[in-house]
PDB file of N, CA and C in Angstrom:
ATOM      1  N   MET C  54     -98.609 -47.633  66.376  1.00 46.00           N
ATOM      2  CA  MET C  54     -98.082 -47.755  65.033  1.00 46.00           C
ATOM      3  C   MET C  54     -97.003 -46.692  64.829  1.00 46.00           C
ATOM      4  N   ARG C  55     -95.910 -47.074  64.259  1.00 51.00           N
ATOM      5  CA  ARG C  55     -94.796 -46.156  64.060  1.00 51.00           C
ATOM      6  C   ARG C  55     -95.017 -45.302  62.835  1.00 51.00           C
ATOM      7  N   ASP C  56     -94.512 -44.107  62.909  1.00 55.00           N
ATOM      8  CA  ASP C  56     -94.587 -43.189  61.761  1.00 55.00           C
ATOM      9  C   ASP C  56     -93.622 -43.675  60.685  1.00 55.00           C
ATOM     10  N   LYS C  57     -94.070 -43.698  59.453  1.00 61.00           N
ATOM     11  CA  LYS C  57     -93.254 -44.250  58.367  1.00 61.00           C
ATOM     12  C   LYS C  57     -92.343 -43.225  57.699  1.00 61.00           C
ATOM     13  N   THR C  58     -92.484 -41.943  58.048  1.00 56.00           N
ATOM     14  CA  THR C  58     -91.611 -40.939  57.432  1.00 56.00           C
ATOM     15  C   THR C  58     -90.290 -40.892  58.175  1.00 56.00           C
ATOM     16  N   GLN C  59     -89.230 -40.739  57.420  1.00 63.00           N
ATOM     17  CA  GLN C  59     -87.908 -40.646  58.016  1.00 63.00           C
ATOM     18  C   GLN C  59     -87.633 -39.203  58.412  1.00 63.00           C
ATOM     19  N   ALA C  60     -86.718 -39.028  59.330  1.00 62.00           N
ATOM     20  CA  ALA C  60     -86.416 -37.688  59.846  1.00 62.00           C
ATOM     21  C   ALA C  60     -85.815 -36.784  58.774  1.00 62.00           C
ATOM     22  N   ASN C  61     -85.100 -37.343  57.812  1.00 66.00           N
ATOM     23  CA  ASN C  61     -84.437 -36.516  56.807  1.00 66.00           C
ATOM     24  C   ASN C  61     -85.185 -36.493  55.480  1.00 66.00           C
ATOM     25  N   SER C  62     -86.414 -36.979  55.436  1.00 68.00           N
ATOM     26  CA  SER C  62     -87.161 -36.974  54.177  1.00 68.00           C
ATOM     27  C   SER C  62     -87.677 -35.569  53.887  1.00 68.00           C
ATOM     28  N   ALA C  63     -87.754 -35.240  52.610  1.00 73.00           N
ATOM     29  CA  ALA C  63     -88.171 -33.901  52.203  1.00 73.00           C
ATOM     30  C   ALA C  63     -89.693 -33.795  52.258  1.00 73.00           C
ATOM     31  N   GLU C  64     -90.169 -32.781  52.918  1.00 79.00           N
ATOM     32  CA  GLU C  64     -91.598 -32.501  53.017  1.00 79.00           C
ATOM     33  C   GLU C  64     -91.981 -31.483  51.952  1.00 79.00           C
ATOM     34  N   PRO C  65     -93.256 -31.430  51.580  1.00 82.00           N
ATOM     35  CA  PRO C  65     -93.678 -30.364  50.672  1.00 82.00           C
ATOM     36  C   PRO C  65     -93.452 -29.011  51.341  1.00 82.00           C
ATOM     37  N   GLY C  66     -92.879 -28.090  50.628  1.00 85.00           N
ATOM     38  CA  GLY C  66     -92.623 -26.762  51.161  1.00 85.00           C
ATOM     39  C   GLY C  66     -91.213 -26.563  51.687  1.00 85.00           C
ATOM     40  N   ASP C  67     -90.463 -27.634  51.884  1.00 89.00           N
ATOM     41  CA  ASP C  67     -89.097 -27.493  52.402  1.00 89.00           C
ATOM     42  C   ASP C  67     -88.210 -26.709  51.439  1.00 89.00           C
ATOM     43  N   GLY C  68     -88.377 -26.962  50.155  1.00 91.00           N
ATOM     44  CA  GLY C  68     -87.591 -26.228  49.157  1.00 91.00           C
ATOM     45  C   GLY C  68     -87.891 -24.741  49.174  1.00 91.00           C
ATOM     46  N   LEU C  69     -89.174 -24.404  49.345  1.00 93.00           N
ATOM     47  CA  LEU C  69     -89.545 -22.986  49.418  1.00 93.00           C
ATOM     48  C   LEU C  69     -88.947 -22.323  50.652  1.00 93.00           C
ATOM     49  N   VAL C  70     -88.937 -23.029  51.757  1.00 93.00           N
ATOM     50  CA  VAL C  70     -88.367 -22.462  52.984  1.00 93.00           C
ATOM     51  C   VAL C  70     -86.873 -22.226  52.804  1.00 93.00           C
ATOM     52  N   ARG C  71     -86.163 -23.199  52.227  1.00 94.00           N
ATOM     53  CA  ARG C  71     -84.718 -23.036  52.006  1.00 94.00           C
ATOM     54  C   ARG C  71     -84.422 -21.900  51.035  1.00 94.00           C
ATOM     55  N   ALA C  72     -85.157 -21.874  49.915  1.00 95.00           N
ATOM     56  CA  ALA C  72     -84.951 -20.803  48.931  1.00 95.00           C
ATOM     57  C   ALA C  72     -85.291 -19.446  49.527  1.00 95.00           C
ATOM     58  N   GLY C  73     -86.359 -19.389  50.307  1.00 96.00           N
ATOM     59  CA  GLY C  73     -86.739 -18.139  50.958  1.00 96.00           C
ATOM     60  C   GLY C  73     -85.681 -17.655  51.930  1.00 96.00           C
ATOM     61  N   ALA C  74     -85.066 -18.594  52.657  1.00 95.00           N
ATOM     62  CA  ALA C  74     -84.009 -18.211  53.594  1.00 95.00           C
ATOM     63  C   ALA C  74     -82.799 -17.653  52.855  1.00 95.00           C
ATOM     64  N   ILE C  75     -82.452 -18.261  51.727  1.00 96.00           N
ATOM     65  CA  ILE C  75     -81.314 -17.770  50.948  1.00 96.00           C
ATOM     66  C   ILE C  75     -81.597 -16.385  50.385  1.00 96.00           C
ATOM     67  N   VAL C  76     -82.799 -16.202  49.830  1.00 96.00           N
ATOM     68  CA  VAL C  76     -83.165 -14.893  49.274  1.00 96.00           C
ATOM     69  C   VAL C  76     -83.213 -13.852  50.388  1.00 96.00           C
ATOM     70  N   PHE C  77     -83.713 -14.231  51.568  1.00 96.00           N
ATOM     71  CA  PHE C  77     -83.766 -13.315  52.698  1.00 96.00           C
ATOM     72  C   PHE C  77     -82.360 -12.877  53.113  1.00 96.00           C
ATOM     73  N   ILE C  78     -81.424 -13.823  53.172  1.00 96.00           N
ATOM     74  CA  ILE C  78     -80.048 -13.492  53.569  1.00 96.00           C
ATOM     75  C   ILE C  78     -79.406 -12.563  52.544  1.00 96.00           C
ATOM     76  N   ILE C  79     -79.636 -12.822  51.264  1.00 95.00           N
ATOM     77  CA  ILE C  79     -79.107 -11.930  50.225  1.00 95.00           C
ATOM     78  C   ILE C  79     -79.678 -10.524  50.403  1.00 95.00           C
ATOM     79  N   GLY C  80     -80.975 -10.449  50.664  1.00 94.00           N
ATOM     80  CA  GLY C  80     -81.601  -9.143  50.888  1.00 94.00           C
ATOM     81  C   GLY C  80     -81.082  -8.448  52.135  1.00 94.00           C
ATOM     82  N   ALA C  81     -80.815  -9.221  53.186  1.00 94.00           N
ATOM     83  CA  ALA C  81     -80.294  -8.633  54.418  1.00 94.00           C
ATOM     84  C   ALA C  81     -78.893  -8.067  54.214  1.00 94.00           C
ATOM     85  N   VAL C  82     -78.061  -8.799  53.481  1.00 94.00           N
ATOM     86  CA  VAL C  82     -76.712  -8.300  53.191  1.00 94.00           C
ATOM     87  C   VAL C  82     -76.797  -7.043  52.326  1.00 94.00           C
ATOM     88  N   ALA C  83     -77.684  -7.053  51.333  1.00 92.00           N
ATOM     89  CA  ALA C  83     -77.857  -5.870  50.486  1.00 92.00           C
ATOM     90  C   ALA C  83     -78.354  -4.681  51.305  1.00 92.00           C
ATOM     91  N   THR C  84     -79.206  -4.938  52.290  1.00 92.00           N
ATOM     92  CA  THR C  84     -79.689  -3.856  53.148  1.00 92.00           C
ATOM     93  C   THR C  84     -78.550  -3.276  53.976  1.00 92.00           C
ATOM     94  N   LEU C  85     -77.716  -4.144  54.538  1.00 92.00           N
ATOM     95  CA  LEU C  85     -76.575  -3.649  55.319  1.00 92.00           C
ATOM     96  C   LEU C  85     -75.618  -2.832  54.460  1.00 92.00           C
ATOM     97  N   VAL C  86     -75.368  -3.311  53.243  1.00 90.00           N
ATOM     98  CA  VAL C  86     -74.467  -2.599  52.338  1.00 90.00           C
ATOM     99  C   VAL C  86     -75.077  -1.264  51.925  1.00 90.00           C
ATOM    100  N   THR C  87     -76.392  -1.227  51.744  1.00 90.00           N
ATOM    101  CA  THR C  87     -77.060   0.005  51.319  1.00 90.00           C
ATOM    102  C   THR C  87     -77.097   1.035  52.437  1.00 90.00           C
ATOM    103  N   VAL C  88     -77.266   0.591  53.673  1.00 89.00           N
ATOM    104  CA  VAL C  88     -77.383   1.518  54.804  1.00 89.00           C
ATOM    105  C   VAL C  88     -76.011   1.990  55.292  1.00 89.00           C
ATOM    106  N   ALA C  89     -74.981   1.224  55.059  1.00 89.00           N
ATOM    107  CA  ALA C  89     -73.644   1.559  55.562  1.00 89.00           C
ATOM    108  C   ALA C  89     -73.170   2.955  55.160  1.00 89.00           C
ATOM    109  N   PRO C  90     -73.343   3.402  53.894  1.00 88.00           N
ATOM    110  CA  PRO C  90     -72.867   4.746  53.551  1.00 88.00           C
ATOM    111  C   PRO C  90     -73.554   5.870  54.332  1.00 88.00           C
ATOM    112  N   LEU C  91     -74.762   5.623  54.807  1.00 85.00           N
ATOM    113  CA  LEU C  91     -75.443   6.647  55.607  1.00 85.00           C
ATOM    114  C   LEU C  91     -74.724   6.889  56.920  1.00 85.00           C
ATOM    115  N   PHE C  92     -74.162   5.827  57.501  1.00 88.00           N
ATOM    116  CA  PHE C  92     -73.435   5.957  58.762  1.00 88.00           C
ATOM    117  C   PHE C  92     -71.979   6.338  58.561  1.00 88.00           C
ATOM    118  N   LEU C  93     -71.418   5.979  57.412  1.00 88.00           N
ATOM    119  CA  LEU C  93     -70.011   6.261  57.151  1.00 88.00           C
ATOM    120  C   LEU C  93     -69.780   7.611  56.496  1.00 88.00           C
ATOM    121  N   GLY C  94     -70.848   8.245  56.042  1.00 86.00           N
ATOM    122  CA  GLY C  94     -70.717   9.557  55.421  1.00 86.00           C
ATOM    123  C   GLY C  94     -70.176   9.519  54.002  1.00 86.00           C
ATOM    124  N   THR C  95     -70.250   8.395  53.340  1.00 88.00           N
ATOM    125  CA  THR C  95     -69.783   8.293  51.959  1.00 88.00           C
ATOM    126  C   THR C  95     -70.963   8.470  51.003  1.00 88.00           C
ATOM    127  N   THR C  96     -70.673   8.411  49.720  1.00 88.00           N
ATOM    128  CA  THR C  96     -71.752   8.588  48.739  1.00 88.00           C
ATOM    129  C   THR C  96     -72.652   7.351  48.732  1.00 88.00           C
ATOM    130  N   PRO C  97     -73.965   7.559  48.605  1.00 85.00           N
ATOM    131  CA  PRO C  97     -74.885   6.414  48.611  1.00 85.00           C
ATOM    132  C   PRO C  97     -74.733   5.538  47.377  1.00 85.00           C
ATOM    133  N   PHE C  98     -75.166   4.302  47.513  1.00 83.00           N
ATOM    134  CA  PHE C  98     -75.106   3.360  46.400  1.00 83.00           C
ATOM    135  C   PHE C  98     -76.205   3.665  45.385  1.00 83.00           C
ATOM    136  N   PRO C  99     -76.068   3.149  44.169  1.00 84.00           N
ATOM    137  CA  PRO C  99     -77.107   3.374  43.156  1.00 84.00           C
ATOM    138  C   PRO C  99     -78.435   2.704  43.527  1.00 84.00           C
ATOM    139  N   THR C 100     -79.450   3.009  42.757  1.00 85.00           N
ATOM    140  CA  THR C 100     -80.806   2.560  43.049  1.00 85.00           C
ATOM    141  C   THR C 100     -80.938   1.047  43.061  1.00 85.00           C
ATOM    142  N   TYR C 101     -80.174   0.352  42.230  1.00 85.00           N
ATOM    143  CA  TYR C 101     -80.331  -1.101  42.176  1.00 85.00           C
ATOM    144  C   TYR C 101     -80.029  -1.762  43.519  1.00 85.00           C
ATOM    145  N   MET C 102     -79.211  -1.148  44.346  1.00 85.00           N
ATOM    146  CA  MET C 102     -78.943  -1.708  45.668  1.00 85.00           C
ATOM    147  C   MET C 102     -80.185  -1.616  46.555  1.00 85.00           C
ATOM    148  N   PHE C 103     -80.947  -0.542  46.403  1.00 86.00           N
ATOM    149  CA  PHE C 103     -82.181  -0.429  47.168  1.00 86.00           C
ATOM    150  C   PHE C 103     -83.188  -1.472  46.697  1.00 86.00           C
ATOM    151  N   VAL C 104     -83.187  -1.765  45.407  1.00 89.00           N
ATOM    152  CA  VAL C 104     -84.068  -2.804  44.863  1.00 89.00           C
ATOM    153  C   VAL C 104     -83.650  -4.172  45.410  1.00 89.00           C
ATOM    154  N   LEU C 105     -82.347  -4.427  45.498  1.00 89.00           N
ATOM    155  CA  LEU C 105     -81.867  -5.690  46.071  1.00 89.00           C
ATOM    156  C   LEU C 105     -82.262  -5.825  47.538  1.00 89.00           C
ATOM    157  N   SER C 106     -82.383  -4.699  48.228  1.00 90.00           N
ATOM    158  CA  SER C 106     -82.807  -4.743  49.623  1.00 90.00           C
ATOM    159  C   SER C 106     -84.220  -5.290  49.764  1.00 90.00           C
ATOM    160  N   MET C 107     -85.028  -5.116  48.734  1.00 92.00           N
ATOM    161  CA  MET C 107     -86.399  -5.615  48.769  1.00 92.00           C
ATOM    162  C   MET C 107     -86.450  -7.144  48.751  1.00 92.00           C
ATOM    163  N   LEU C 108     -85.345  -7.792  48.418  1.00 93.00           N
ATOM    164  CA  LEU C 108     -85.315  -9.248  48.417  1.00 93.00           C
ATOM    165  C   LEU C 108     -85.525  -9.818  49.818  1.00 93.00           C
ATOM    166  N   MET C 109     -85.266  -9.019  50.829  1.00 94.00           N
ATOM    167  CA  MET C 109     -85.476  -9.483  52.190  1.00 94.00           C
ATOM    168  C   MET C 109     -86.951  -9.811  52.410  1.00 94.00           C
ATOM    169  N   GLY C 110     -87.825  -8.932  51.982  1.00 93.00           N
ATOM    170  CA  GLY C 110     -89.262  -9.178  52.109  1.00 93.00           C
ATOM    171  C   GLY C 110     -89.731 -10.318  51.229  1.00 93.00           C
ATOM    172  N   VAL C 111     -89.178 -10.401  50.029  1.00 95.00           N
ATOM    173  CA  VAL C 111     -89.546 -11.484  49.108  1.00 95.00           C
ATOM    174  C   VAL C 111     -89.148 -12.836  49.706  1.00 95.00           C
ATOM    175  N   GLY C 112     -87.971 -12.914  50.275  1.00 95.00           N
ATOM    176  CA  GLY C 112     -87.521 -14.157  50.909  1.00 95.00           C
ATOM    177  C   GLY C 112     -88.391 -14.537  52.092  1.00 95.00           C
ATOM    178  N   PHE C 113     -88.808 -13.544  52.858  1.00 95.00           N
ATOM    179  CA  PHE C 113     -89.692 -13.806  53.995  1.00 95.00           C
ATOM    180  C   PHE C 113     -91.019 -14.380  53.521  1.00 95.00           C
ATOM    181  N   LEU C 114     -91.570 -13.814  52.451  1.00 96.00           N
ATOM    182  CA  LEU C 114     -92.834 -14.319  51.910  1.00 96.00           C
ATOM    183  C   LEU C 114     -92.678 -15.725  51.340  1.00 96.00           C
ATOM    184  N   MET C 115     -91.562 -15.993  50.673  1.00 95.00           N
ATOM    185  CA  MET C 115     -91.312 -17.339  50.136  1.00 95.00           C
ATOM    186  C   MET C 115     -91.235 -18.372  51.261  1.00 95.00           C
ATOM    187  N   ALA C 116     -90.507 -18.047  52.307  1.00 95.00           N
ATOM    188  CA  ALA C 116     -90.386 -18.977  53.429  1.00 95.00           C
ATOM    189  C   ALA C 116     -91.734 -19.176  54.114  1.00 95.00           C
ATOM    190  N   GLY C 117     -92.493 -18.116  54.244  1.00 94.00           N
ATOM    191  CA  GLY C 117     -93.832 -18.236  54.833  1.00 94.00           C
ATOM    192  C   GLY C 117     -94.739 -19.118  53.994  1.00 94.00           C
ATOM    193  N   ALA C 118     -94.656 -18.986  52.679  1.00 94.00           N
ATOM    194  CA  ALA C 118     -95.453 -19.842  51.795  1.00 94.00           C
ATOM    195  C   ALA C 118     -95.030 -21.303  51.937  1.00 94.00           C
ATOM    196  N   GLY C 119     -93.747 -21.551  52.113  1.00 93.00           N
ATOM    197  CA  GLY C 119     -93.271 -22.914  52.319  1.00 93.00           C
ATOM    198  C   GLY C 119     -93.773 -23.508  53.625  1.00 93.00           C
ATOM    199  N   VAL C 120     -93.817 -22.694  54.672  1.00 92.00           N
ATOM    200  CA  VAL C 120     -94.321 -23.165  55.961  1.00 92.00           C
ATOM    201  C   VAL C 120     -95.811 -23.494  55.851  1.00 92.00           C
ATOM    202  N   VAL C 121     -96.569 -22.633  55.170  1.00 93.00           N
ATOM    203  CA  VAL C 121     -98.001 -22.882  54.991  1.00 93.00           C
ATOM    204  C   VAL C 121     -98.224 -24.154  54.177  1.00 93.00           C
ATOM    205  N   ARG C 122     -97.428 -24.342  53.137  1.00 92.00           N
ATOM    206  CA  ARG C 122     -97.556 -25.543  52.301  1.00 92.00           C
ATOM    207  C   ARG C 122     -97.220 -26.800  53.098  1.00 92.00           C
ATOM    208  N   SER C 123     -96.195 -26.726  53.927  1.00 90.00           N
ATOM    209  CA  SER C 123     -95.818 -27.862  54.752  1.00 90.00           C
ATOM    210  C   SER C 123     -96.899 -28.176  55.785  1.00 90.00           C
ATOM    211  N   ALA C 124     -97.475 -27.150  56.378  1.00 89.00           N
ATOM    212  CA  ALA C 124     -98.541 -27.357  57.358  1.00 89.00           C
ATOM    213  C   ALA C 124     -99.776 -27.965  56.700  1.00 89.00           C
ATOM    214  N   ALA C 125    -100.100 -27.515  55.507  1.00 89.00           N
ATOM    215  CA  ALA C 125    -101.255 -28.063  54.795  1.00 89.00           C
ATOM    216  C   ALA C 125    -101.030 -29.538  54.456  1.00 89.00           C
ATOM    217  N   ALA C 126     -99.822 -29.896  54.072  1.00 86.00           N
ATOM    218  CA  ALA C 126     -99.515 -31.297  53.764  1.00 86.00           C
ATOM    219  C   ALA C 126     -99.609 -32.149  55.026  1.00 86.00           C
ATOM    220  N   GLY C 127     -99.130 -31.638  56.142  1.00 85.00           N
ATOM    221  CA  GLY C 127     -99.233 -32.373  57.400  1.00 85.00           C
ATOM    222  C   GLY C 127    -100.674 -32.553  57.836  1.00 85.00           C
ATOM    223  N   ARG C 128    -101.481 -31.524  57.621  1.00 87.00           N
ATOM    224  CA  ARG C 128    -102.903 -31.620  57.959  1.00 87.00           C
ATOM    225  C   ARG C 128    -103.605 -32.667  57.093  1.00 87.00           C
ATOM    226  N   ARG C 129    -103.268 -32.668  55.775  1.00 86.00           N
ATOM    227  CA  ARG C 129    -103.854 -33.677  54.882  1.00 86.00           C
ATOM    228  C   ARG C 129    -103.431 -35.078  55.290  1.00 86.00           C
ATOM    229  N   ARG C 130    -102.156 -35.215  55.655  1.00 84.00           N
ATOM    230  CA  ARG C 130    -101.640 -36.522  56.065  1.00 84.00           C
ATOM    231  C   ARG C 130    -102.332 -36.990  57.349  1.00 84.00           C
ATOM    232  N   ALA C 131    -102.534 -36.075  58.296  1.00 84.00           N
ATOM    233  CA  ALA C 131    -103.203 -36.436  59.550  1.00 84.00           C
ATOM    234  C   ALA C 131    -104.667 -36.792  59.284  1.00 84.00           C
ATOM    235  N   ARG C 132    -105.313 -36.042  58.421  1.00 83.00           N
ATOM    236  CA  ARG C 132    -106.712 -36.324  58.105  1.00 83.00           C
ATOM    237  C   ARG C 132    -106.841 -37.678  57.412  1.00 83.00           C
ATOM    238  N   ALA C 133    -105.915 -38.004  56.519  1.00 81.00           N
ATOM    239  CA  ALA C 133    -105.944 -39.297  55.841  1.00 81.00           C
ATOM    240  C   ALA C 133    -105.678 -40.421  56.834  1.00 81.00           C
ATOM    241  N   GLY C 134    -104.853 -40.187  57.828  1.00 78.00           N
ATOM    242  CA  GLY C 134    -104.577 -41.189  58.844  1.00 78.00           C
ATOM    243  C   GLY C 134    -105.788 -41.438  59.717  1.00 78.00           C
ATOM    244  N   GLN C 135    -106.538 -40.403  60.035  1.00 70.00           N
ATOM    245  CA  GLN C 135    -107.748 -40.564  60.828  1.00 70.00           C
ATOM    246  C   GLN C 135    -108.806 -41.329  60.062  1.00 70.00           C
ATOM    247  N   LEU C 136    -108.907 -41.070  58.768  1.00 69.00           N
ATOM    248  CA  LEU C 136    -109.912 -41.749  57.962  1.00 69.00           C
ATOM    249  C   LEU C 136    -109.604 -43.234  57.829  1.00 69.00           C
ATOM    250  N   SER C 137    -108.331 -43.572  57.705  1.00 66.00           N
ATOM    251  CA  SER C 137    -107.983 -44.973  57.524  1.00 66.00           C
ATOM    252  C   SER C 137    -108.088 -45.767  58.811  1.00 66.00           C
ATOM    253  N   GLU C 138    -107.916 -45.080  59.961  1.00 63.00           N
ATOM    254  CA  GLU C 138    -108.024 -45.780  61.247  1.00 63.00           C
ATOM    255  C   GLU C 138    -109.475 -45.991  61.654  1.00 63.00           C
ATOM    256  N   GLY C 139    -110.356 -45.026  61.290  1.00 57.00           N
ATOM    257  CA  GLY C 139    -111.753 -45.076  61.740  1.00 57.00           C
ATOM    258  C   GLY C 139    -112.553 -45.991  60.953  1.00 57.00           C
TER     259      GLY C 139
END
């Protein structure tokens, strides 16, 4: 029996993974900008830049939650498929 889901269909958790990746990239850029003055010998950035650097961890957690949600949906789908076949 062929799988009925299309390759480009949105799975549960895909939005969280995408949003997490965007937030992670923003945090990574903020981290690079915050660390650069330490190597260049210029004055450090204000505190809000260090707070923006924390977005890297937040994005990682968001993407991880999306992966867990997607895996749980796949497990439910597989379990429902086993029940209907048996």
